[in-house]
mmCIF file of C-alpha atoms and ligand atoms in Angstrom:
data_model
loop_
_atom_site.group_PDB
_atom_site.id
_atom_site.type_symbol
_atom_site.label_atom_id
_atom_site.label_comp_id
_atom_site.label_asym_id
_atom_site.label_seq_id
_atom_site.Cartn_x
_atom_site.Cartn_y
_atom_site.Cartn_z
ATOM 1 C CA UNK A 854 -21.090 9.089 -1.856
ATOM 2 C CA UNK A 855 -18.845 10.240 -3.974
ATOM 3 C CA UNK A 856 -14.862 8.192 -3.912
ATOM 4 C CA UNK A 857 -12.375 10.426 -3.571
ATOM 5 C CA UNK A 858 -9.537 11.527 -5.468
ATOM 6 C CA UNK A 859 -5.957 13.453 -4.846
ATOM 7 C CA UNK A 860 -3.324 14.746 -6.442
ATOM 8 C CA UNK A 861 -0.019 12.798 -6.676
ATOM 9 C CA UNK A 862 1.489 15.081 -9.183
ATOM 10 C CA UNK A 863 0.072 17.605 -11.283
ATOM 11 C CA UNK A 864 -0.855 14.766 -14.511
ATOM 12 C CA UNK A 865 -1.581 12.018 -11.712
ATOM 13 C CA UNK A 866 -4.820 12.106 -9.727
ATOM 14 C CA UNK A 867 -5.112 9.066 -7.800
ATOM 15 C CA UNK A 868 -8.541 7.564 -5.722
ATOM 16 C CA UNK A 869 -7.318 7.832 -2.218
ATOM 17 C CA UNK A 870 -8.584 3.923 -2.125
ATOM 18 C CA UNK A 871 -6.208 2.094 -3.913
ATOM 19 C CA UNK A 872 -6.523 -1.742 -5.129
ATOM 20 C CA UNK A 873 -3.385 -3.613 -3.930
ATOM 21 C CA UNK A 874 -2.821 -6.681 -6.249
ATOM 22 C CA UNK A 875 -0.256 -8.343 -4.485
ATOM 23 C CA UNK A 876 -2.877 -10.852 -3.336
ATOM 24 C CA UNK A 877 -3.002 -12.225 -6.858
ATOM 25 C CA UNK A 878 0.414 -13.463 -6.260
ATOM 26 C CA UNK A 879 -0.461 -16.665 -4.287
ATOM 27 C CA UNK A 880 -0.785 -17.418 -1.136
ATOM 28 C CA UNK A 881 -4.239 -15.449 -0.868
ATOM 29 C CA UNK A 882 -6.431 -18.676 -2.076
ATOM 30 C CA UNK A 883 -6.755 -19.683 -6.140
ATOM 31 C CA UNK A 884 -6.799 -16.381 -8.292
ATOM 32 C CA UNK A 885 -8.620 -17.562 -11.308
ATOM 33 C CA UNK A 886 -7.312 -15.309 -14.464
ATOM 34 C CA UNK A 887 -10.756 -14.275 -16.392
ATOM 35 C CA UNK A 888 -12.780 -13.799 -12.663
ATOM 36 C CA UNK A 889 -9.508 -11.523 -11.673
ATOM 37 C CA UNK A 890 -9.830 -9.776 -14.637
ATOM 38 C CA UNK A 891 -13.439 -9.340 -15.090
ATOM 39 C CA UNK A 892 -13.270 -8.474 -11.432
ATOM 40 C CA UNK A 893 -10.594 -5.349 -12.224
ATOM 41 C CA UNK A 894 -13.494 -3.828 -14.624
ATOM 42 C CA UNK A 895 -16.324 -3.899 -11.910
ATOM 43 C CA UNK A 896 -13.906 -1.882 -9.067
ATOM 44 C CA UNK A 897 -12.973 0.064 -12.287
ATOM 45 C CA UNK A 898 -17.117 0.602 -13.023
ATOM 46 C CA UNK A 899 -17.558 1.877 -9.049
ATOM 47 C CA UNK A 900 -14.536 4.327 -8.953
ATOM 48 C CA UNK A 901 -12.069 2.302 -7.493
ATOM 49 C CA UNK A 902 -9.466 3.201 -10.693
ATOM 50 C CA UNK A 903 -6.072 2.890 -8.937
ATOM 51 C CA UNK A 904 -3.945 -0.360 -8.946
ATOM 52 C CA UNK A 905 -0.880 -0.991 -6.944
ATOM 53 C CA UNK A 906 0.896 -3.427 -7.939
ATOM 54 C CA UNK A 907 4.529 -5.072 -8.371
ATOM 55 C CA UNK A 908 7.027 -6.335 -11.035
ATOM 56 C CA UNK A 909 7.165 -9.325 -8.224
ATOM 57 C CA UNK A 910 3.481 -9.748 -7.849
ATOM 58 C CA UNK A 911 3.057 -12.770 -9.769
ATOM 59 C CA UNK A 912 0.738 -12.359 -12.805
ATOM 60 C CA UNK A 913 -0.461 -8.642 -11.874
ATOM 61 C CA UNK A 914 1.074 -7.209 -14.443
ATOM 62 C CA UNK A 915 -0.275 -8.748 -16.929
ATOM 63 C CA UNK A 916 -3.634 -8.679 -15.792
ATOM 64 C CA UNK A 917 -3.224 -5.156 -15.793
ATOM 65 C CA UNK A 918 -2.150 -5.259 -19.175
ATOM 66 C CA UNK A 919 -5.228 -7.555 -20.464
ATOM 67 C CA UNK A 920 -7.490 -5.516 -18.003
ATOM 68 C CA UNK A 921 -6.364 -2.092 -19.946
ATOM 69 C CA UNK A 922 -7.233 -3.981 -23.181
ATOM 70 C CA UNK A 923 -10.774 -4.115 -22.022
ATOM 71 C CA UNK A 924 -11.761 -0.447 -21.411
ATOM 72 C CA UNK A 925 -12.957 1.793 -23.724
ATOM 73 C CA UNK A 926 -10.190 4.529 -24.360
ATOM 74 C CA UNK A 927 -12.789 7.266 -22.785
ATOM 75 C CA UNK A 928 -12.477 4.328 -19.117
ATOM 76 C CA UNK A 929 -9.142 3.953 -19.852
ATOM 77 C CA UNK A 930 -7.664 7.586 -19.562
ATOM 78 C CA UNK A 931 -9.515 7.476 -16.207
ATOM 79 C CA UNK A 932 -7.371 4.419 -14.771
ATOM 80 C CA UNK A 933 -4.401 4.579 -12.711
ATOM 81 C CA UNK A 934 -1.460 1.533 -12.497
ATOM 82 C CA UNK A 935 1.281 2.046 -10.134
ATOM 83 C CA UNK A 936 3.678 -0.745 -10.361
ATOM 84 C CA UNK A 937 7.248 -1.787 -9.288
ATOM 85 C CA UNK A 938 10.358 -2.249 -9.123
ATOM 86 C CA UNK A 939 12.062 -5.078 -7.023
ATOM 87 C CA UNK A 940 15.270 -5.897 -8.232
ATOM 88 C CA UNK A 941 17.463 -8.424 -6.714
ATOM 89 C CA UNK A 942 20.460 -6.228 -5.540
ATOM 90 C CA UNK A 943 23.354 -6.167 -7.674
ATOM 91 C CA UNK A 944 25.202 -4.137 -10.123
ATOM 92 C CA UNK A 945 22.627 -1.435 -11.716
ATOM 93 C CA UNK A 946 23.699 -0.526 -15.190
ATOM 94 C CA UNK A 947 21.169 1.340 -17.730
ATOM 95 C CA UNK A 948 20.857 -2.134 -19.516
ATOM 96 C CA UNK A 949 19.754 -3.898 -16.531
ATOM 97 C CA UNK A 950 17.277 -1.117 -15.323
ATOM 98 C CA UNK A 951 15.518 -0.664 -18.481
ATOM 99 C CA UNK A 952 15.083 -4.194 -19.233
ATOM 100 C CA UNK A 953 12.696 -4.863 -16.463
ATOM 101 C CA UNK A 954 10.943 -1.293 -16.898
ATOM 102 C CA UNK A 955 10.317 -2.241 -20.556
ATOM 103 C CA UNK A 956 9.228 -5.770 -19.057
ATOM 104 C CA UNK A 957 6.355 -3.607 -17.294
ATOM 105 C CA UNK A 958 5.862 -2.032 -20.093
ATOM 106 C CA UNK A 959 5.229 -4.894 -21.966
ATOM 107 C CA UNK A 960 2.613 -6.473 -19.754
ATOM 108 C CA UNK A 961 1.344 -3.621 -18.646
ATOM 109 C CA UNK A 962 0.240 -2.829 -22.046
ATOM 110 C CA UNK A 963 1.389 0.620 -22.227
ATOM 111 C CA UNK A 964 4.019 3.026 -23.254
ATOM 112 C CA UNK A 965 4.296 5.428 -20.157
ATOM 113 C CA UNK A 966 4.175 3.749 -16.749
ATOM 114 C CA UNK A 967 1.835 5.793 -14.657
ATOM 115 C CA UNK A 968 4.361 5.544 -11.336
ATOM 116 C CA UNK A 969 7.529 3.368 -10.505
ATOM 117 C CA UNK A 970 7.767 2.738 -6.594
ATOM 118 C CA UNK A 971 11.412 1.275 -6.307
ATOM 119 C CA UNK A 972 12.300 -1.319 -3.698
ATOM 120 C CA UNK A 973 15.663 -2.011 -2.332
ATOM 121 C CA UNK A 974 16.511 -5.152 0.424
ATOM 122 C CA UNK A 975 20.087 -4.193 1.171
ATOM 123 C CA UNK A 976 21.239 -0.730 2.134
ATOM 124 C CA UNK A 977 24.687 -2.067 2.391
ATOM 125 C CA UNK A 978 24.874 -2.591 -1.084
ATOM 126 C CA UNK A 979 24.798 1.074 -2.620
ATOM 127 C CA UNK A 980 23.288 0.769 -6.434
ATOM 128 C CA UNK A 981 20.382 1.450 -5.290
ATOM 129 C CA UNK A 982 21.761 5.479 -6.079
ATOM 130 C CA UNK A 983 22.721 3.801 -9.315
ATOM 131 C CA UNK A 984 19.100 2.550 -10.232
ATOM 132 C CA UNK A 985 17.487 5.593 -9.371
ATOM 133 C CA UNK A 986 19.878 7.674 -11.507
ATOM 134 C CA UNK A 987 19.035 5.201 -14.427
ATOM 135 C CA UNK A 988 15.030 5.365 -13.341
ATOM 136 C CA UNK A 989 15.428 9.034 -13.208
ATOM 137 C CA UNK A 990 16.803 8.957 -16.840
ATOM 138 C CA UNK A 991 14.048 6.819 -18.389
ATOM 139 C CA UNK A 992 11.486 9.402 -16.730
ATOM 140 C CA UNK A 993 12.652 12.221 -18.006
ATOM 141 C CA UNK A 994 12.886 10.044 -21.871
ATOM 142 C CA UNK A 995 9.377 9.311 -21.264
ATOM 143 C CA UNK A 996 9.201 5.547 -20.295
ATOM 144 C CA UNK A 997 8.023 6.400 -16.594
ATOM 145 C CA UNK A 998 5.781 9.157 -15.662
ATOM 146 C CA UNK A 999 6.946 9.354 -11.795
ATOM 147 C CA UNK A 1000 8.873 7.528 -9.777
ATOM 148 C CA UNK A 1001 8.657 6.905 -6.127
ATOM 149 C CA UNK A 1002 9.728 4.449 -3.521
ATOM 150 C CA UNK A 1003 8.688 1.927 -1.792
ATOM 151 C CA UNK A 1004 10.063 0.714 2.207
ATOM 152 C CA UNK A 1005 12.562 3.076 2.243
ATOM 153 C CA UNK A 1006 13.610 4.714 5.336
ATOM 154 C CA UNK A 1007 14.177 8.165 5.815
ATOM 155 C CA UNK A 1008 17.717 9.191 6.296
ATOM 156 C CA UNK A 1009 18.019 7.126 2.813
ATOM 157 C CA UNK A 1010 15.618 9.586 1.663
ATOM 158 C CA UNK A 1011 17.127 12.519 2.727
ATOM 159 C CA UNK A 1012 20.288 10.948 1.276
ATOM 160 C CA UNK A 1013 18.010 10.714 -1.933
ATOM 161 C CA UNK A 1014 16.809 14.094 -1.621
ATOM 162 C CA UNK A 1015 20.004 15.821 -0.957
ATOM 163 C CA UNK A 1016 21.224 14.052 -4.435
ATOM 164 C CA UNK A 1017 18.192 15.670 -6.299
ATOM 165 C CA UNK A 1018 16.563 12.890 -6.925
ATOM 166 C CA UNK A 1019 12.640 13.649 -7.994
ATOM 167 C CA UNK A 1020 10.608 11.483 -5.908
ATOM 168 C CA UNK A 1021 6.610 12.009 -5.221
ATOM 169 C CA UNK A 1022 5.776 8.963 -3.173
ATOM 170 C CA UNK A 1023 7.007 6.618 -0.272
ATOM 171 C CA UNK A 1024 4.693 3.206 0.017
ATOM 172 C CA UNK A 1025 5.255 2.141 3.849
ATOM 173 C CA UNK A 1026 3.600 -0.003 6.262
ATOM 174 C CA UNK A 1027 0.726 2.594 8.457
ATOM 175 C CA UNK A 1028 -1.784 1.833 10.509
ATOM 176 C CA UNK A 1029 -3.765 2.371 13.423
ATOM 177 C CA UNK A 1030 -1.317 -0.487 15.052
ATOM 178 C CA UNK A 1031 2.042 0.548 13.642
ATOM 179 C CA UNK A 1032 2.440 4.257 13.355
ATOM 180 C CA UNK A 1033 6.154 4.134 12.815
ATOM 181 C CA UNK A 1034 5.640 6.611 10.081
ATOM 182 C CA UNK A 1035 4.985 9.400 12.620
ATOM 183 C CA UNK A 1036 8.585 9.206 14.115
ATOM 184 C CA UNK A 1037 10.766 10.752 11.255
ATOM 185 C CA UNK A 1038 8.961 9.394 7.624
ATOM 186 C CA UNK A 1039 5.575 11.700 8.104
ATOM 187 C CA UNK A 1040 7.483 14.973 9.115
ATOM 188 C CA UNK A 1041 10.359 14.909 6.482
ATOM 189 C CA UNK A 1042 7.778 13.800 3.422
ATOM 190 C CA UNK A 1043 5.970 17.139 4.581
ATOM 191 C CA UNK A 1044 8.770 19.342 4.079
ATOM 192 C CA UNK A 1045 9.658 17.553 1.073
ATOM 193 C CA UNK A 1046 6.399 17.255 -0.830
ATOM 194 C CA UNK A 1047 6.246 13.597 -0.680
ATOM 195 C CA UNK A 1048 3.457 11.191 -0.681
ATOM 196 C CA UNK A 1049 2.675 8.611 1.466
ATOM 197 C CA UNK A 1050 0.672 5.349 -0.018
ATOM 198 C CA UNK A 1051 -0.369 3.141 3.035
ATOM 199 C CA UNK A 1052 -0.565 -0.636 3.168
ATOM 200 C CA UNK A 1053 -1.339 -2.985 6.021
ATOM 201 C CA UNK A 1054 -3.769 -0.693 7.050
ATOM 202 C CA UNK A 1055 -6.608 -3.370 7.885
ATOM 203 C CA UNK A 1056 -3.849 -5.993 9.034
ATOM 204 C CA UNK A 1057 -4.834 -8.265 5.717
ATOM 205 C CA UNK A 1058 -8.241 -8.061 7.340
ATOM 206 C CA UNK A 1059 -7.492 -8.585 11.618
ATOM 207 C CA UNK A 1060 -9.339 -4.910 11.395
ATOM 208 C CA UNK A 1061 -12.569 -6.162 10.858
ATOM 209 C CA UNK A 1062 -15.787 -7.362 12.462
ATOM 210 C CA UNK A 1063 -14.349 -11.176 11.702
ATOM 211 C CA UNK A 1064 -11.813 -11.181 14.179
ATOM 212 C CA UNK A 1065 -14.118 -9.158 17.167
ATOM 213 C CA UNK A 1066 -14.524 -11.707 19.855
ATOM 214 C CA UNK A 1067 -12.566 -14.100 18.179
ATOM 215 C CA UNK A 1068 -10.185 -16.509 20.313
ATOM 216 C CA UNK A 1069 -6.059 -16.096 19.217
ATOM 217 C CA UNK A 1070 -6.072 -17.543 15.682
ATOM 218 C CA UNK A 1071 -3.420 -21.309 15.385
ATOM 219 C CA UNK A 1072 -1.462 -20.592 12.540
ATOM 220 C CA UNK A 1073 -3.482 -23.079 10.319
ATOM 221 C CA UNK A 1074 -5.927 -20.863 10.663
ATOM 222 C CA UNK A 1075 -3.752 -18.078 9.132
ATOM 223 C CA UNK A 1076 -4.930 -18.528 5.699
ATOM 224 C CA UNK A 1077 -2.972 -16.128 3.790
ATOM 225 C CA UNK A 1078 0.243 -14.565 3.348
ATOM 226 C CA UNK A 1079 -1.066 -11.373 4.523
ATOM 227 C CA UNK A 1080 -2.921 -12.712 7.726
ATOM 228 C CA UNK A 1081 0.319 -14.461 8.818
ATOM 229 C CA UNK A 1082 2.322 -11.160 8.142
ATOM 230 C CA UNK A 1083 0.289 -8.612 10.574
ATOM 231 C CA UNK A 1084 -0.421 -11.587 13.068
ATOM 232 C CA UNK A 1085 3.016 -11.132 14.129
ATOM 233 C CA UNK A 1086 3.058 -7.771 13.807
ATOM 234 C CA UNK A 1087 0.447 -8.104 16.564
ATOM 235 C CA UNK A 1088 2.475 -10.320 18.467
ATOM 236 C CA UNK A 1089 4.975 -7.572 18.404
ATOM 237 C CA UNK A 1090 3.149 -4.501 18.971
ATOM 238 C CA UNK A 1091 1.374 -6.281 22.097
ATOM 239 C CA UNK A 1092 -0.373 -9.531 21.506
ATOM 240 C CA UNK A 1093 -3.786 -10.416 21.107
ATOM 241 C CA UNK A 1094 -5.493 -9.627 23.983
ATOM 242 C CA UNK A 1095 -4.586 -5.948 23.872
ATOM 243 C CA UNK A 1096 -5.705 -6.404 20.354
ATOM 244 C CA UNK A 1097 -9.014 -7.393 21.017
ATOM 245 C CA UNK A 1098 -9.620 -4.503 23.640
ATOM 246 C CA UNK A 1099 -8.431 -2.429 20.125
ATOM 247 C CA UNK A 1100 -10.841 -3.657 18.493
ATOM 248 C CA UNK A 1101 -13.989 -3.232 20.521
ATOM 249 C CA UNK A 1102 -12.931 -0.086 20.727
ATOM 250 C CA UNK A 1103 -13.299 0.412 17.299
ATOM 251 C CA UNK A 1104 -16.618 -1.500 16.793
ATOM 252 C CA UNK A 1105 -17.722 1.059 19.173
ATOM 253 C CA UNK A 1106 -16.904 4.105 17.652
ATOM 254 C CA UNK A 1107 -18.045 1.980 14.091
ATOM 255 C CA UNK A 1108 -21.162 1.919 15.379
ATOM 256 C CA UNK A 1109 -21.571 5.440 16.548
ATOM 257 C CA UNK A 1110 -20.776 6.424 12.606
ATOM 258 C CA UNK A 1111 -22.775 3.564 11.542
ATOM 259 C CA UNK A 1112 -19.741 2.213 9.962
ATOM 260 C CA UNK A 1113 -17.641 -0.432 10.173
ATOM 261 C CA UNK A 1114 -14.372 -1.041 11.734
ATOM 262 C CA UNK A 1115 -12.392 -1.537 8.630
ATOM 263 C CA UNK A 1116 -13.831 1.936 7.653
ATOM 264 C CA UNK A 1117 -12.634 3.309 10.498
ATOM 265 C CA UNK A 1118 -9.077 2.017 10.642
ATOM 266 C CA UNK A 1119 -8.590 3.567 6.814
ATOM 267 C CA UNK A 1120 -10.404 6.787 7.756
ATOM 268 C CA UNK A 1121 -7.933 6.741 10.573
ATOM 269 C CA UNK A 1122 -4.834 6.806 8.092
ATOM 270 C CA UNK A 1123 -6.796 8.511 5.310
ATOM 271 C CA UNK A 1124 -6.759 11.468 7.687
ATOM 272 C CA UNK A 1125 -2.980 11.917 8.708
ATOM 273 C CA UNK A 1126 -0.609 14.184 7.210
ATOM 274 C CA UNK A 1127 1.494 13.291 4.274
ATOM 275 C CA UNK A 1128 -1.303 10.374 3.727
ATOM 276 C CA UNK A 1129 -1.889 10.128 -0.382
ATOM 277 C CA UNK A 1130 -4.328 6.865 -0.374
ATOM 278 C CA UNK A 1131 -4.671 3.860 1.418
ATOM 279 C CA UNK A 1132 -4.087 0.447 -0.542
ATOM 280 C CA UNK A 1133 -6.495 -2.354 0.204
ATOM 281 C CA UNK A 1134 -5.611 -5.418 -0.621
ATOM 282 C CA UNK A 1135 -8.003 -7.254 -3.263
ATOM 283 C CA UNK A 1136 -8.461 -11.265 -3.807
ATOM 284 C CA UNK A 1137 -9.726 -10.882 -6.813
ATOM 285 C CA UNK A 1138 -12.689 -13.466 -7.921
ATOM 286 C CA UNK A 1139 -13.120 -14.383 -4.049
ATOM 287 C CA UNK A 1140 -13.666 -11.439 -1.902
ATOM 288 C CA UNK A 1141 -14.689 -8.104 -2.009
ATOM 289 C CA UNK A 1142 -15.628 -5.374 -0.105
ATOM 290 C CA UNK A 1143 -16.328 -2.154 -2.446
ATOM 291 C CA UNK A 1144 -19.533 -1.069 -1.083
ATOM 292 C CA UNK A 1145 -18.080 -1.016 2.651
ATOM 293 C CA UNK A 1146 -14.863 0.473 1.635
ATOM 294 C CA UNK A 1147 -17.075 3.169 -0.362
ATOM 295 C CA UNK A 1148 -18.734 4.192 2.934
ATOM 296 C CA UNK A 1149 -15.274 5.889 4.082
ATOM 297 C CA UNK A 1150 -15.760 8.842 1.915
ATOM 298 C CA UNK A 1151 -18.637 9.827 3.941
ATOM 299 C CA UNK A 1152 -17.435 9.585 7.015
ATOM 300 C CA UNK A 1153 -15.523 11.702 9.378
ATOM 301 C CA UNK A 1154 -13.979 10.806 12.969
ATOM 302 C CA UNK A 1155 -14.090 13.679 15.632
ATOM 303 C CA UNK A 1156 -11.491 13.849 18.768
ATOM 304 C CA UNK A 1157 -13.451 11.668 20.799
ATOM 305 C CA UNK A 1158 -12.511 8.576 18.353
ATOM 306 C CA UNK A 1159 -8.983 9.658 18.623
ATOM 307 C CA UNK A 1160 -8.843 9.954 22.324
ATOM 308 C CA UNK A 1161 -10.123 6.884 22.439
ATOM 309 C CA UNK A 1162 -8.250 4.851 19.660
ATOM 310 C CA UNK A 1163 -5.273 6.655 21.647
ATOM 311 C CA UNK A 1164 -6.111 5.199 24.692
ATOM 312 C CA UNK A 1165 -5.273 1.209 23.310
ATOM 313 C CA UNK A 1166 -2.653 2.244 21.428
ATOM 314 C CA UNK A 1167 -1.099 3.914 24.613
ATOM 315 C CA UNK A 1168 -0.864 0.422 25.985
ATOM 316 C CA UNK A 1169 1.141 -0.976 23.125
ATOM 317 C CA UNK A 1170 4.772 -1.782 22.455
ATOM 318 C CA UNK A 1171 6.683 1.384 20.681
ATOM 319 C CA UNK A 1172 7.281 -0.473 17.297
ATOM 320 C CA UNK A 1173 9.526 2.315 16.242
ATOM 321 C CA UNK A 1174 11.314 0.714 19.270
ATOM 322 C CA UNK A 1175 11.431 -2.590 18.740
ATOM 323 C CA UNK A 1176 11.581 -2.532 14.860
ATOM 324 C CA UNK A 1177 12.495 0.663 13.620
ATOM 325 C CA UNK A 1178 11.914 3.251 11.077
ATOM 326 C CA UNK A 1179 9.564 2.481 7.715
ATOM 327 C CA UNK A 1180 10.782 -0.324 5.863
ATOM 328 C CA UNK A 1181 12.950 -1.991 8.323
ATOM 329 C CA UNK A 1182 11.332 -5.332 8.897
ATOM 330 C CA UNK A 1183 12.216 -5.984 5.484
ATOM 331 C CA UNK A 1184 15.891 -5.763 6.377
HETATM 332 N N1 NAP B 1555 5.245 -2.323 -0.459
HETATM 333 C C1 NAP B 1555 5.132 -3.408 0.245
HETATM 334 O O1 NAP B 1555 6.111 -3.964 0.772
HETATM 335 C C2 NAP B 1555 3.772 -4.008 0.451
HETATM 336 C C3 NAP B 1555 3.581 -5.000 1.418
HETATM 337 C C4 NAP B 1555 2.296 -5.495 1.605
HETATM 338 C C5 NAP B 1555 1.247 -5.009 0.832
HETATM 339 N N2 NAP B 1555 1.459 -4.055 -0.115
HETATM 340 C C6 NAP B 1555 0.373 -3.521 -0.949
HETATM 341 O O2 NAP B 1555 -0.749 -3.296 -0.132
HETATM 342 C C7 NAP B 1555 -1.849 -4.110 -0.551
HETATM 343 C C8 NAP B 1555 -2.652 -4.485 0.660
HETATM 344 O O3 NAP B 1555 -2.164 -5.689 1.197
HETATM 345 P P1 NAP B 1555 -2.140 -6.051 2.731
HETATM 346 O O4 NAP B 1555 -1.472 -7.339 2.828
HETATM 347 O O5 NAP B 1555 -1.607 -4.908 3.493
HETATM 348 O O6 NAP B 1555 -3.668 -6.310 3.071
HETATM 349 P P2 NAP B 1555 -4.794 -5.378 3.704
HETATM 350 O O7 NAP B 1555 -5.179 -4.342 2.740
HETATM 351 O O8 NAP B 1555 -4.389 -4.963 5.081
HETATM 352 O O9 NAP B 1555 -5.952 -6.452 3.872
HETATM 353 C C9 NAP B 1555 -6.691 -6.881 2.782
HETATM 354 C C10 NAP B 1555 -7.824 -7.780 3.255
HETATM 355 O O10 NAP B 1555 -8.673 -7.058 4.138
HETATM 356 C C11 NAP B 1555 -9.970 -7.551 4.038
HETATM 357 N N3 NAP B 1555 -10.892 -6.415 3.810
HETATM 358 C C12 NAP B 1555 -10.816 -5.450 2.871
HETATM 359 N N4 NAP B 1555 -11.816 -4.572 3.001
HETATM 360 C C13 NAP B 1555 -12.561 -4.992 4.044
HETATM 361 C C14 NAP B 1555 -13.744 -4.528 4.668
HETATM 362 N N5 NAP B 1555 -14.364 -3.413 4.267
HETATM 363 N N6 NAP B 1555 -14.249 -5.241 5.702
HETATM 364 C C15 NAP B 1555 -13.647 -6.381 6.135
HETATM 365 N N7 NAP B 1555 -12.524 -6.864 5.597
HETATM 366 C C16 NAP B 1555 -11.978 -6.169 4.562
HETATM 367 C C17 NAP B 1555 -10.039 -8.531 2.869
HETATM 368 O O11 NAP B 1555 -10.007 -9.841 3.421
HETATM 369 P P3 NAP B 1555 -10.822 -11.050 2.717
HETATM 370 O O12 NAP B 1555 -10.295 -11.117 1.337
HETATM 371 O O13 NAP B 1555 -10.444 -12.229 3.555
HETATM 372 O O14 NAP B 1555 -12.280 -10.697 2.799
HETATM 373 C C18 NAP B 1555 -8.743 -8.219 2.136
HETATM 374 O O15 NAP B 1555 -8.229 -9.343 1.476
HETATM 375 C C19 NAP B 1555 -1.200 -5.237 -1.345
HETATM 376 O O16 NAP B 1555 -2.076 -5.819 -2.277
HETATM 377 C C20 NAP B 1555 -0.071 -4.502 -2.022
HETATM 378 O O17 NAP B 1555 -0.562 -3.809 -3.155
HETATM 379 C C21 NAP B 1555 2.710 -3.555 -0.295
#
């Protein structure tokens, strides 16, 4: 097995696995610094070199920052950290824009951020043109190596676009239940040479053998942030008991592969257009799954596992429908 790697920009290869830190940010159980830390150099040690992670993600950057402190500069050329920015919306002057970058700089440990995906909450308020300008600027002086976006939608893409904006990546919710992106995001990023970087793709872990059989969890049984997000993205796309028919599908065709269904639902994303990587979330120091999320490199899905995947998701709700484009739930 060997983990595999692509392209994000001609100086940025990426593994198309990535580790998503926002689960150090509490509400995913006690993070304990050192065993987060330590735990960054072992996924580091089996190929898993990418981070995603967020200004707003609690401690991550500075873990990143101590974490870049402990590889030797041979390990550390071969590690990827793609942070970023969530500003509160408000005026966007250079001043305020490069204050937080150099913030990430800071605790990042590092002179040249590798990527800058750039949040926005209100599309009402229009600085967001304003901070990407100003992003755009410290790129080209060297502070940022690429910029991208994160939960944007497309027609402010194309508005983006149209402006001349530089942009290699979009990070949007994709997975084998919500495959929004298909509608409008997948298409345009095609034409325009842009990335996609998936999260949500194992529903904070619903994907998995755990929850095959399993009665309707009570929300106290929702024990993280990211379990009680996709539960109600279940609800939503067509409650639980279509869910569980989706996921004995899936332990079926896991079993065919000799895999398991979390490999399938990211070999299920891995393999759409426009698809860069996949983030899976880590709780560093209490879980992890890097020999199982290895396994995905080797294997390959044939139209039979489509048809049938097809066939659940047939039943669902349209969440382009109901919610609308990428990014939209957060609005
Ligand atoms: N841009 C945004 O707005 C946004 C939003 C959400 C997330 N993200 C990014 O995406 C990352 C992923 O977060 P997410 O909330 O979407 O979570 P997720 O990746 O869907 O789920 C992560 C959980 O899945 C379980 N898991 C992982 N591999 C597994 C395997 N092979 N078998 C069984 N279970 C497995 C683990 O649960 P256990 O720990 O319980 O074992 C893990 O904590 C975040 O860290 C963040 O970087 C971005």
């Amino acid at each position: 097995m060997s983990i595999s790697k692509t392209v994000l920009s001609d100086d940025l290869s990426i593994c198309r696995i990535l580790n998503g830190m926002w689960q150090v940010s509490g509400g995913h159980g006690q993070i304990n610094r050192e065993s987060a830390i330590s735990e960054m150099v072992k996924y580091h040690e089996s190929g898993f070199t990418t981070w995603d992670l967020a200004d707003i993600y609690g401690p991550a950057e500075s873990y990143v920052g101590e974490f870049r402190k402990r590889l030797p500069l041979q390990e550390l050329v071969k590690s990827q950290a793609l942070t970023k920015f969530v500003p509160n919306p408000g005026p966007m002057t250079k001043s305020i824009v490069e204050y937080h970058i150099d913030q990430s700089l800071e605790k990042m440990n590092t002179d040249s951020l590798d990527l800058v995906q750039f949040h926005w909450w209100d599309y009402n308020n229009l600085s967001y043109l304003d901070a990407l300008a100003h992003l755009s600027k410290l790129r080209d002086e060297g502070k940022i190596k690429h910029l991208g976006l994160t939960n944007f939608d497309t027609k402010r893409i194309k508005i983006m676009i149209e402006k001349g904006f530089k942009l290699v990546s979009n990070q949007v919710q994709y997975s084998i239940l919500d495959q929004r992106p298909e509608k409008s995001m997948v298409p345009f990023c095609q034409k325009h040479e842009i990335h996609l970087l998936t999260y949500g793709t194992l529903l904070g872990g619903f994907l998995s053998e755990t929850y095959l059989n399993s009665p309707a969890p009570h929300r106290a049984d929702l024990t993280t942030f990211s379990l009680q997000k996709y539960y109600n993205m279940i609800d939503t796309w067509g409650g639980w008991k279509l869910f569980q028919e989706l996921l004995h599908t899936l332990s079926q065709i896991a079993k065919k592969h000799n895999s398991s269904i979390a490999n399938i639902a990211t070999r299920f994303i891995l393999d759409k257009p426009a698809v860069a990587g996949v983030i899976i979330g880590a709780r560093l120091g209490i879980s992890e799954h890097r020999v199982d999320n290895s396994k995905v490199f080797d294997l390959q899905l044939d139209s039979q596992d489509r048809v049938l995947i097809s066939s659940i998701t047939g039943k669902s709700n349209d969440l382009f429908d109901v919610i609308g484009d990428c990014g939209d739930e957060y609005r």
